[in-house]
Coordinates of C-alpha atoms in Angstrom, one line a residue:
M182 CA -7.7 -40.2 -36.7
Q183 CA -8.8 -36.6 -37.6
K184 CA -10.6 -36.3 -34.3
K185 CA -7.4 -37.3 -32.4
Q186 CA -5.4 -34.7 -34.3
S187 CA -8.1 -32.0 -33.7
K188 CA -8.1 -32.9 -30.0
K189 CA -4.3 -32.8 -29.9
Q190 CA -4.2 -29.4 -31.7
G191 CA -6.9 -28.1 -29.3
E192 CA -4.8 -29.1 -26.2
Q193 CA -1.8 -27.6 -27.7
G194 CA -3.7 -24.4 -28.4
K195 CA -5.0 -24.3 -24.8
Q196 CA -1.5 -24.8 -23.5
G197 CA -0.2 -22.1 -25.7
R198 CA -2.9 -19.7 -24.5
Q199 CA -2.1 -20.6 -20.9
G200 CA 1.6 -20.0 -21.6
E201 CA 0.8 -16.6 -23.1
R202 CA -1.3 -15.6 -20.1
F203 CA 1.6 -16.6 -17.8
I204 CA 4.1 -14.7 -19.8
S205 CA 1.8 -11.6 -19.7
L206 CA 1.5 -12.0 -15.9
L207 CA 5.2 -12.6 -15.4
P208 CA 6.2 -8.9 -15.1
C209 CA 3.5 -8.3 -12.5
L210 CA 4.7 -11.4 -10.5
I211 CA 8.3 -10.2 -10.7
A212 CA 7.3 -6.7 -9.6
L213 CA 5.2 -8.1 -6.7
A214 CA 8.0 -10.3 -5.5
S215 CA 10.5 -7.4 -5.6
G216 CA 8.0 -5.2 -3.7
I217 CA 7.6 -8.0 -1.1
F218 CA 11.4 -8.1 -0.8
M219 CA 11.4 -4.4 -0.1
G220 CA 8.7 -5.0 2.6
L221 CA 11.0 -7.5 4.3
T222 CA 13.6 -4.8 5.0
V223 CA 11.6 -3.6 8.1
A224 CA 10.5 -5.3 11.3
P225 CA 9.8 -8.1 11.9
V226 CA 12.4 -9.4 9.3
G227 CA 14.7 -6.4 9.1
A228 CA 16.6 -7.5 5.9
W229 CA 17.7 -3.9 5.3
L230 CA 20.3 -4.8 2.6
L231 CA 17.5 -5.8 0.2
A232 CA 16.5 -2.1 -0.1
W233 CA 19.6 -1.5 -2.2
I234 CA 18.5 -3.9 -4.9
A235 CA 14.7 -4.4 -4.5
I236 CA 13.7 -1.6 -6.9
V237 CA 16.0 -2.9 -9.6
P238 CA 13.5 -5.4 -11.2
L239 CA 10.8 -2.7 -11.3
W240 CA 13.1 -0.2 -12.9
V241 CA 14.2 -2.7 -15.5
L242 CA 10.6 -3.7 -16.3
V243 CA 9.5 -0.1 -16.7
V244 CA 12.3 0.9 -19.0
T245 CA 12.5 -2.2 -21.1
S246 CA 8.7 -2.4 -21.5
A247 CA 8.7 1.2 -22.7
K248 CA 11.4 0.3 -25.3
R249 CA 9.4 -2.6 -26.5
K250 CA 6.4 -0.4 -26.8
N251 CA 8.2 2.0 -29.1
Q252 CA 9.5 -0.8 -31.3
S253 CA 5.9 -1.9 -32.2
P254 CA 2.5 -0.2 -32.7
P255 CA 1.5 1.5 -29.4
A256 CA -0.6 -0.4 -27.0
P257 CA -3.8 1.0 -25.6
S258 CA -2.3 1.5 -22.2
S259 CA 1.2 1.5 -20.7
P260 CA 2.4 -2.0 -19.8
S261 CA 4.5 -0.5 -17.0
T262 CA 1.6 0.5 -14.9
P263 CA 0.4 -2.9 -13.6
P264 CA 3.9 -4.0 -12.5
A265 CA 4.4 -0.7 -10.7
L266 CA 1.0 -1.1 -9.0
F267 CA 1.9 -4.6 -7.9
W268 CA 5.3 -3.5 -6.6
G269 CA 3.8 -0.8 -4.4
I270 CA 1.1 -3.1 -3.1
G271 CA 3.8 -5.7 -2.3
Y272 CA 6.0 -3.3 -0.4
H273 CA 3.5 -1.3 1.6
G274 CA 1.2 -4.4 2.1
V275 CA 4.0 -6.3 3.7
A276 CA 5.6 -3.4 5.6
L277 CA 2.2 -2.3 7.0
S278 CA 0.8 -5.8 7.7
W279 CA 0.9 -4.9 11.4
I280 CA -2.3 -3.0 10.7
T281 CA -4.2 -6.3 10.9
G282 CA -3.4 -6.3 14.6
I283 CA -6.3 -4.0 15.2
H284 CA -8.7 -6.9 14.7
P285 CA -10.8 -7.8 16.6
M286 CA -12.1 -4.5 17.9
T287 CA -14.8 -6.0 20.0
W288 CA -13.4 -4.2 23.1
L289 CA -14.5 -1.0 21.3
G290 CA -18.0 -2.4 20.8
V291 CA -17.4 -3.2 17.1
P292 CA -18.8 -6.6 16.2
W293 CA -16.3 -9.3 14.9
L294 CA -17.3 -9.2 11.2
P295 CA -17.4 -5.4 10.8
S296 CA -14.1 -5.3 12.7
L297 CA -12.6 -7.7 10.1
L298 CA -14.0 -5.7 7.2
I299 CA -12.6 -2.4 8.7
T300 CA -9.2 -4.0 9.2
L301 CA -9.1 -5.4 5.6
F302 CA -10.2 -2.1 4.2
C303 CA -7.5 -0.1 6.1
W304 CA -4.8 -2.6 5.1
G305 CA -6.0 -2.7 1.5
F306 CA -6.5 1.0 1.1
I307 CA -3.0 2.0 2.3
S308 CA -1.4 -0.8 0.2
L309 CA -3.3 0.3 -2.9
L310 CA -2.4 4.0 -2.2
G311 CA 1.2 3.0 -2.1
G312 CA 0.7 1.2 -5.4
V313 CA -0.8 4.3 -7.0
F314 CA 2.2 6.5 -6.0
V315 CA 4.6 3.9 -7.5
S316 CA 2.5 3.8 -10.7
I317 CA 2.8 7.6 -11.0
W318 CA 6.5 7.2 -10.8
A319 CA 6.5 4.5 -13.4
A320 CA 4.3 6.7 -15.7
V321 CA 7.0 9.4 -15.6
M322 CA 9.8 6.9 -16.3
V323 CA 8.0 5.6 -19.4
R324 CA 8.0 9.2 -20.8
L325 CA 11.8 9.1 -20.5
N326 CA 12.3 6.3 -22.9
G327 CA 15.0 7.3 -25.5
H328 CA 16.8 9.6 -23.1
K329 CA 20.2 9.0 -21.6
P330 CA 20.4 6.7 -18.6
W331 CA 21.8 9.4 -16.4
L332 CA 18.7 11.5 -17.0
R333 CA 16.4 8.6 -16.1
I334 CA 18.4 8.1 -12.9
L335 CA 18.2 11.8 -12.0
I336 CA 14.6 12.2 -12.8
G337 CA 13.6 8.8 -11.3
T338 CA 15.3 9.7 -8.0
A339 CA 13.8 13.2 -8.0
V340 CA 10.3 12.0 -8.7
W341 CA 10.4 9.3 -6.1
C342 CA 11.5 11.8 -3.5
G343 CA 8.9 14.3 -4.6
L344 CA 6.1 11.7 -4.4
E345 CA 7.2 10.7 -0.9
S346 CA 7.1 14.4 0.1
L347 CA 3.7 14.7 -1.3
W348 CA 2.4 11.6 0.4
S349 CA 3.9 12.6 3.8
A350 CA 2.1 16.0 3.6
G351 CA -1.2 14.1 3.9
P352 CA -2.7 12.2 6.9
L353 CA -1.6 8.7 5.8
W354 CA 2.1 8.2 6.0
W355 CA 4.6 5.7 7.4
S356 CA 6.6 3.5 5.0
S357 CA 9.2 5.7 3.3
L358 CA 12.2 4.1 1.6
A359 CA 14.4 5.7 4.3
Y360 CA 13.0 3.8 7.2
T361 CA 14.1 0.5 5.6
Q362 CA 17.6 1.3 7.0
S363 CA 16.6 2.0 10.6
P364 CA 17.7 0.8 13.1
H365 CA 20.2 -1.5 11.5
N366 CA 22.2 0.8 9.2
L367 CA 22.7 3.9 11.4
V368 CA 25.6 5.1 9.3
I369 CA 23.4 5.7 6.2
V370 CA 20.5 7.1 8.3
H371 CA 22.9 9.9 9.4
L372 CA 22.4 11.3 5.9
G373 CA 19.1 12.5 7.3
Q374 CA 21.0 15.2 9.1
L375 CA 21.7 16.8 5.7
S376 CA 18.2 17.1 4.3
G377 CA 16.0 14.8 6.2
P378 CA 14.8 11.3 5.4
N379 CA 14.5 12.1 1.7
T380 CA 18.3 12.1 1.6
V381 CA 18.3 8.4 2.4
T382 CA 15.4 7.8 0.0
A383 CA 17.4 9.5 -2.8
A384 CA 20.4 7.4 -2.0
I385 CA 18.4 4.1 -2.2
A386 CA 16.6 5.2 -5.4
A387 CA 19.8 6.3 -7.1
V388 CA 21.8 3.2 -6.3
N389 CA 18.9 1.0 -7.5
G390 CA 18.6 3.0 -10.6
L391 CA 22.3 2.7 -11.4
I392 CA 22.3 -1.0 -10.9
A393 CA 19.2 -1.3 -13.1
E394 CA 20.7 0.8 -15.9
A395 CA 23.9 -1.3 -15.6
Y396 CA 21.8 -4.4 -16.4
I397 CA 19.8 -2.7 -19.2
N398 CA 23.0 -1.3 -20.7
R399 CA 24.7 -4.7 -20.6
Q400 CA 21.8 -6.4 -22.2
D401 CA 21.6 -3.7 -25.0
T402 CA 25.3 -4.2 -25.6
K403 CA 25.0 -7.9 -25.9
I404 CA 22.1 -7.6 -28.3
S405 CA 23.9 -5.1 -30.4
S406 CA 27.0 -7.3 -30.5
V407 CA 25.0 -10.3 -31.6
S408 CA 23.1 -8.3 -34.2
R409 CA 26.4 -7.1 -35.7
Q410 CA 27.8 -10.6 -35.9
L411 CA 24.7 -12.0 -37.5
L412 CA 24.8 -9.3 -40.2
Q413 CA 28.3 -10.5 -41.3
V414 CA 26.9 -13.3 -43.4
G415 CA 29.2 -16.0 -44.6
E416 CA 32.1 -15.2 -42.2
P417 CA 33.2 -17.9 -39.7
A418 CA 32.4 -17.4 -36.1
Q419 CA 36.1 -17.5 -35.3
R420 CA 36.7 -14.4 -37.4
T421 CA 33.7 -12.4 -36.1
G422 CA 34.4 -13.2 -32.5
F423 CA 30.9 -14.7 -32.1
S424 CA 32.1 -17.4 -29.8
A425 CA 34.4 -15.2 -27.8
P426 CA 33.1 -14.0 -24.4
L427 CA 31.9 -10.4 -24.3
R428 CA 34.4 -8.2 -22.6
F429 CA 32.5 -5.3 -21.1
V430 CA 33.1 -3.1 -18.0
N431 CA 29.8 -1.6 -17.0
K432 CA 30.3 2.0 -16.0
Y433 CA 26.9 2.3 -14.3
L434 CA 27.8 -0.6 -11.9
V435 CA 31.1 1.0 -11.1
I436 CA 29.3 4.3 -10.4
A437 CA 26.7 2.5 -8.2
T438 CA 29.4 0.9 -6.2
G439 CA 31.3 4.2 -5.8
L440 CA 28.2 6.1 -4.8
L441 CA 27.2 3.5 -2.2
I442 CA 30.7 3.6 -0.7
T443 CA 30.8 7.4 -0.8
L444 CA 27.4 7.8 0.9
H445 CA 28.3 5.4 3.6
L446 CA 31.6 7.3 4.2
I447 CA 29.8 10.6 4.5
G448 CA 27.3 8.9 7.0
F449 CA 30.2 7.4 8.9
I450 CA 31.9 10.8 9.3
L451 CA 28.6 12.2 10.7
Y452 CA 28.2 9.1 12.9
S453 CA 31.7 9.4 14.3
R454 CA 31.4 12.9 15.6
P455 CA 31.6 13.0 19.4
I456 CA 28.5 13.9 21.4
A457 CA 29.1 16.6 24.1
Q458 CA 27.7 15.5 27.5
L459 CA 28.0 18.6 29.6
P460 CA 27.1 18.1 33.3
E461 CA 24.9 21.2 33.4
A462 CA 22.9 19.9 30.4
A463 CA 22.2 16.5 32.0
L464 CA 18.6 15.5 32.7
K465 CA 17.7 12.2 34.4
V466 CA 14.4 11.0 33.0
G467 CA 12.4 8.0 34.2
I468 CA 9.9 6.1 32.0
V469 CA 6.9 4.1 33.2
Q470 CA 5.6 1.4 30.8
G471 CA 2.2 0.7 32.5
N472 CA 1.2 -2.3 30.3
I473 CA -2.6 -1.7 30.4
P474 CA -4.3 -3.6 27.6
N475 CA -6.4 -1.3 25.4
R476 CA -9.4 -3.5 25.8
L477 CA -9.6 -2.3 29.5
L478 CA -9.5 1.4 28.6
R479 CA -13.3 1.8 29.0
S480 CA -13.6 -0.1 32.2
S481 CA -13.2 0.9 35.8
E482 CA -10.8 -1.9 36.3
G483 CA -8.6 -0.5 33.5
F484 CA -8.5 2.9 35.1
R485 CA -7.8 1.4 38.6
R486 CA -4.8 -0.5 37.1
A487 CA -3.6 2.6 35.3
Q488 CA -3.7 4.7 38.5
E489 CA -1.9 2.0 40.4
N490 CA 0.8 1.2 37.8
Y491 CA 1.7 4.8 36.9
T492 CA 1.6 6.0 40.5
N493 CA 3.8 3.2 41.8
G494 CA 6.1 3.6 38.9
Y495 CA 6.4 7.3 39.5
L496 CA 7.2 6.8 43.2
T497 CA 9.8 4.2 42.4
L498 CA 11.5 6.5 39.9
A499 CA 11.3 9.6 42.2
D500 CA 13.1 7.6 44.9
Q501 CA 15.8 6.9 42.4
G502 CA 16.5 10.6 42.1
V503 CA 15.1 11.3 38.6
D504 CA 14.5 14.9 37.4
A505 CA 11.3 14.0 35.5
V506 CA 9.0 11.0 34.7
L507 CA 7.5 10.4 31.3
T508 CA 4.3 8.4 30.8
P509 CA 2.7 7.0 27.6
E510 CA -0.1 8.4 25.4
G511 CA -3.4 8.2 27.3
A512 CA -1.7 6.8 30.4
L513 CA -4.7 8.1 32.4
P514 CA -7.7 7.9 30.0
I515 CA -9.5 10.8 31.6
F516 CA -10.1 14.5 30.8
Q517 CA -7.8 17.3 32.0
R518 CA -10.4 18.5 34.6
N519 CA -10.2 15.2 36.4
L520 CA -6.5 14.8 36.5
L521 CA -5.9 17.0 39.6
G522 CA -7.8 14.5 41.8
T523 CA -5.8 11.4 40.8
A524 CA -3.3 9.6 42.9
L525 CA -0.6 10.2 40.4
V526 CA -0.9 14.0 40.6
A527 CA -1.0 13.6 44.4
A528 CA 2.3 11.7 44.2
V529 CA 3.8 14.6 42.1
K530 CA 2.8 17.1 44.8
E531 CA 4.3 14.8 47.5
K532 CA 7.6 14.0 45.7
G533 CA 8.1 17.3 43.8
V534 CA 9.4 15.5 40.7
V535 CA 8.2 16.9 37.3
A536 CA 5.9 14.5 35.4
W537 CA 4.7 14.4 31.8
I538 CA 1.3 12.7 31.9
G539 CA -0.6 11.5 28.9
A540 CA -4.4 12.2 29.2
F541 CA -7.2 13.9 27.3
G542 CA -7.3 17.7 26.8
E543 CA -10.5 19.7 26.3
R544 CA -11.4 22.1 23.6
G545 CA -15.0 23.2 23.9
D546 CA -17.2 20.2 23.2
S547 CA -14.3 18.3 21.7
Y548 CA -11.2 16.7 23.1
T549 CA -7.5 16.2 22.2
I550 CA -4.9 13.5 23.0
S551 CA -2.5 15.5 25.1
L552 CA 0.7 15.4 27.1
F553 CA 0.7 17.6 30.2
T554 CA 3.7 18.9 32.1
F555 CA 3.1 18.9 35.9
N556 CA 5.7 20.9 37.8
S557 CA 7.0 20.1 41.3
Q558 CA 3.9 21.7 42.9
G559 CA 1.6 19.5 40.8
E560 CA 0.4 22.3 38.6
I561 CA 0.0 22.0 34.8
V562 CA 2.5 24.4 33.2
S563 CA 2.4 23.3 29.6
R564 CA 0.4 21.1 27.3
Y565 CA 1.0 19.5 23.9
D566 CA -1.9 18.3 21.8
K567 CA -1.5 15.5 19.2
S568 CA -1.7 17.2 15.8
K569 CA -1.4 14.1 13.5
L570 CA -4.4 11.9 14.1
V571 CA -4.8 8.3 12.8
P572 CA -7.5 8.1 10.1
L573 CA -10.4 5.8 11.2
G574 CA -8.6 5.1 14.5
E575 CA -8.9 8.7 15.8
Y576 CA -11.1 10.5 13.3
I577 CA -13.3 9.6 10.3
P578 CA -12.1 11.0 6.9
F579 CA -15.1 12.4 5.0
E580 CA -17.2 12.0 8.1
G581 CA -20.3 13.3 6.3
I582 CA -20.1 10.3 4.0
L583 CA -18.5 7.6 6.1
G584 CA -19.8 8.6 9.5
G585 CA -22.8 6.4 9.2
I586 CA -20.8 3.4 8.0
V587 CA -17.7 3.5 10.1
Q588 CA -18.0 4.4 13.8
R589 CA -15.1 6.2 15.5
L590 CA -12.7 3.8 17.1
S591 CA -12.1 5.9 20.3
P592 CA -12.6 5.1 24.0
L593 CA -14.5 8.4 24.4
E594 CA -17.8 9.5 23.0
A595 CA -16.8 13.1 22.4
H596 CA -15.4 14.4 19.1
Q597 CA -11.6 14.3 18.8
V598 CA -9.8 17.1 17.2
P599 CA -6.1 17.7 16.3
G600 CA -3.8 20.1 17.9
S601 CA -2.4 23.1 16.0
A602 CA 0.6 22.6 13.7
N603 CA 2.9 25.2 15.3
Q604 CA 2.9 24.2 19.0
I605 CA 5.8 24.7 21.3
F606 CA 6.3 22.7 24.5
D607 CA 8.1 24.5 27.3
T608 CA 9.1 22.6 30.4
P609 CA 10.9 23.4 33.7
F610 CA 14.1 22.1 32.0
G611 CA 13.8 24.2 28.8
R612 CA 11.9 23.8 25.6
A613 CA 11.3 20.2 24.5
I614 CA 10.4 18.5 21.2
A615 CA 7.1 16.6 21.9
S616 CA 5.6 13.8 19.9
I617 CA 2.5 11.7 20.5
C618 CA 2.4 8.2 18.8
Y619 CA 1.7 8.5 15.0
E620 CA 3.6 11.8 14.8
S621 CA 6.9 9.9 14.9
A622 CA 6.4 9.2 11.2
F623 CA 6.4 12.9 10.3
P624 CA 9.9 14.4 10.4
E625 CA 8.7 17.9 9.8
Q626 CA 7.0 17.9 13.2
F627 CA 10.4 17.3 14.9
R628 CA 12.4 19.6 12.6
R629 CA 10.1 22.6 13.3
Q630 CA 10.2 22.1 17.0
A631 CA 14.0 21.7 17.0
A632 CA 14.4 24.9 14.9
A633 CA 12.2 26.6 17.5
G634 CA 14.6 25.7 20.3
G635 CA 13.6 22.2 21.3
Q636 CA 16.5 20.7 23.3
F637 CA 15.5 17.1 23.8
I638 CA 12.7 14.7 22.6
V639 CA 9.9 13.3 24.7
S640 CA 7.8 10.7 22.7
S641 CA 4.7 9.3 24.2
S642 CA 2.9 6.4 22.5
N643 CA 0.4 3.6 22.8
D644 CA 0.9 0.8 20.3
A645 CA -1.0 -1.9 22.3
H646 CA -3.6 -2.6 19.7
Y647 CA -1.1 -3.7 16.9
T648 CA 1.2 -6.7 16.4
A649 CA 4.7 -6.7 17.8
S650 CA 6.4 -5.5 14.6
M651 CA 4.6 -2.2 14.7
P652 CA 6.2 -0.9 18.0
F653 CA 9.6 -1.9 16.7
Q654 CA 9.0 0.0 13.5
H655 CA 7.8 2.9 15.6
H656 CA 11.0 2.7 17.6
A657 CA 12.9 2.8 14.3
Q658 CA 11.0 6.0 13.3
D659 CA 12.0 7.7 16.6
I660 CA 15.6 6.7 15.9
M661 CA 15.5 8.5 12.6
R662 CA 14.0 11.6 14.2
A663 CA 16.7 11.7 16.9
I664 CA 19.5 11.5 14.3
E665 CA 17.9 14.1 12.0
T666 CA 17.5 16.7 14.8
D667 CA 20.7 15.6 16.7
R668 CA 18.7 15.2 19.9
W669 CA 18.5 12.8 22.8
S670 CA 15.1 11.0 23.0
A671 CA 13.0 9.5 25.7
R672 CA 10.2 7.2 24.4
A673 CA 7.4 5.9 26.7
T674 CA 4.8 3.4 25.5
N675 CA 2.0 1.5 27.1
T676 CA 3.1 -2.0 26.3
G677 CA 6.4 -1.6 24.5
Y678 CA 8.8 -0.8 23.1
S679 CA 9.8 2.1 25.4
G680 CA 13.4 3.3 25.2
F681 CA 16.1 5.9 25.3
I682 CA 18.0 7.0 22.2
D683 CA 21.1 9.1 21.8
P684 CA 21.7 11.7 18.9
H685 CA 23.5 9.0 16.9
G686 CA 20.5 6.8 17.0
R687 CA 22.0 4.3 19.4
T688 CA 19.5 2.7 21.7
L689 CA 20.7 3.1 25.2
W690 CA 17.9 0.9 26.7
I691 CA 14.8 -0.7 25.2
S692 CA 12.0 -2.3 27.2
G693 CA 10.4 -5.7 26.8
Y694 CA 7.1 -6.2 25.1
N695 CA 3.8 -6.6 27.0
T696 CA 5.6 -6.0 30.3
Y697 CA 5.3 -3.5 33.1
E698 CA 8.6 -1.7 33.5
T699 CA 10.3 1.4 34.9
H700 CA 13.7 2.7 33.8
A701 CA 15.8 5.8 34.3
E702 CA 18.5 7.1 32.0
T703 CA 20.4 10.4 31.8
I704 CA 19.9 12.3 28.6
Y705 CA 21.4 15.7 27.7
R706 CA 19.8 18.9 26.4
R707 CA 21.3 20.2 23.1
Q708 CA 21.0 23.3 21.1
T709 CA 22.9 22.3 17.9
Q710 CA 21.1 22.6 14.6
T711 CA 21.8 20.2 11.8
L712 CA 21.6 21.3 8.1
Y713 CA 18.2 19.7 7.9
V714 CA 16.9 21.5 11.0
R715 CA 18.1 24.9 9.6
W716 CA 17.1 24.4 5.9
G717 CA 14.5 21.6 5.9
D718 CA 14.3 19.3 2.9
W719 CA 16.3 21.3 0.4
L720 CA 17.5 18.2 -1.6
T721 CA 14.1 17.3 -3.1
P722 CA 13.5 20.7 -4.7
L723 CA 17.1 20.7 -5.9
L724 CA 16.7 17.3 -7.5
L725 CA 13.3 18.3 -9.1
I726 CA 14.6 21.6 -10.4
S727 CA 17.9 20.2 -11.8
S728 CA 16.2 17.1 -13.4
G729 CA 13.4 19.3 -14.9
G730 CA 16.0 21.7 -16.2
A731 CA 18.0 18.9 -17.8
W732 CA 14.9 17.5 -19.5
L733 CA 13.9 21.0 -20.7
L734 CA 17.4 21.5 -22.3
I735 CA 17.1 18.2 -24.1
Q736 CA 13.6 19.2 -25.4
L737 CA 15.0 22.5 -26.7
G738 CA 17.9 20.6 -28.4
H739 CA 20.7 22.0 -26.3
I740 CA 21.6 18.4 -25.1
E741 CA 21.5 15.3 -27.2
P742 CA 18.8 12.9 -25.8
I743 CA 20.8 9.7 -26.7

């Protein structure tokens, strides 16, 4: 009998420990799920509405865990950090899952297993880095426990924007909160004309914060109400109102709704402004999507197909009366010195139509990924070198350490170097804003060139080695850049998606995927300057300074913290 009781107690104890472990893991699982929901806002799912609520569970977990910590003896480490880490991994891991498309890299001479390991390392590293940044944000929020909700919202929004600015200043950047709204919610993306993508990021963070504080405030009110009722010992529930429903209008939820509507109204005003289309500013641009698989880049067959596809495409568009033809990044995978002898340049000399040709520039013993302007005589009159290179894909970070482990994933043996950060790109039609592939994720590249007089955007990319969701996200990035700079954009890719975008972010035409295509569209040169182009990202410093000032006043006792 005693053995049975001992066994039963042991099973109950085991179940209790399992329940405790599950309860301890529950915050991390909730945070991971909400991070995954945020990751679903971009292609291929595109559930952009989730962005306005997907941070709420994390915000609630961080604030409430900090409150619980202060109500009991301090724990060795903050309980908010693991959920934040899981949220960041969930978001960036799902949003950037297209990275796995680089595997297998056997066409580059990388064996299957090392290719898989490199792919998993890239995916895991960027996901973990995203988790680290969110953990830093959570650590700041924990310090704000006991302060007014409005201060948490202000500082939480400011710190999130500041961390995104810090991250985007480095070599690894793609998945800002702002791009969760592109291309589906163009109205809110127009806030980028005010202070860049961080304006949209601030809007998303603030609305999520307000909803989260509404939930926290309502729960605190319920707990306080129940506590007061329980203290009234001996009084019937009817007299205390214990059974009556709690009547409570949550001001934070009202403010969140009002802010969301107001921000969309501002965006709609910007979106509704007419676009001038002056005949003298018109420029008919043709795009050739060559559809050359990257696995053929190093072969003679690949170069033959590239010559044939781009030359035939150029001739077709020239006969349609275009002013210029744009080709993708690395359309002809050869050095600059060999370009003049190609059939494509011979066609330029014959037809007299300007061409922007993607190839490799030379800089001493090194090379650059470049876009060359050939005038009507077939002469190179300008060159833009890609300045934002893809880590591991186009250069090896910490090459002295990793160079012997990870080989460069490039079709050329020479050493690749970035272009300078302050390039200008003059063409026979005026100054242009040039972008090559990965640079689409860096708004400052476009802002600087627009401020220097760039009148239209030419974006040249090659996304052939990724899954289909990546080129659609890439197109969404170019939409944001067109809106922020108030410029027309022509985007040429190797395998898709090529397209034309107007200054309101509307896609005039988009290509198929893994198809050979040519298309011509009229775009217009513009010299307008948005507030963002003139002043840059002024909102993030303003948020950081104002939130820091408010916190300092509270510390000095000029404002009550509660």
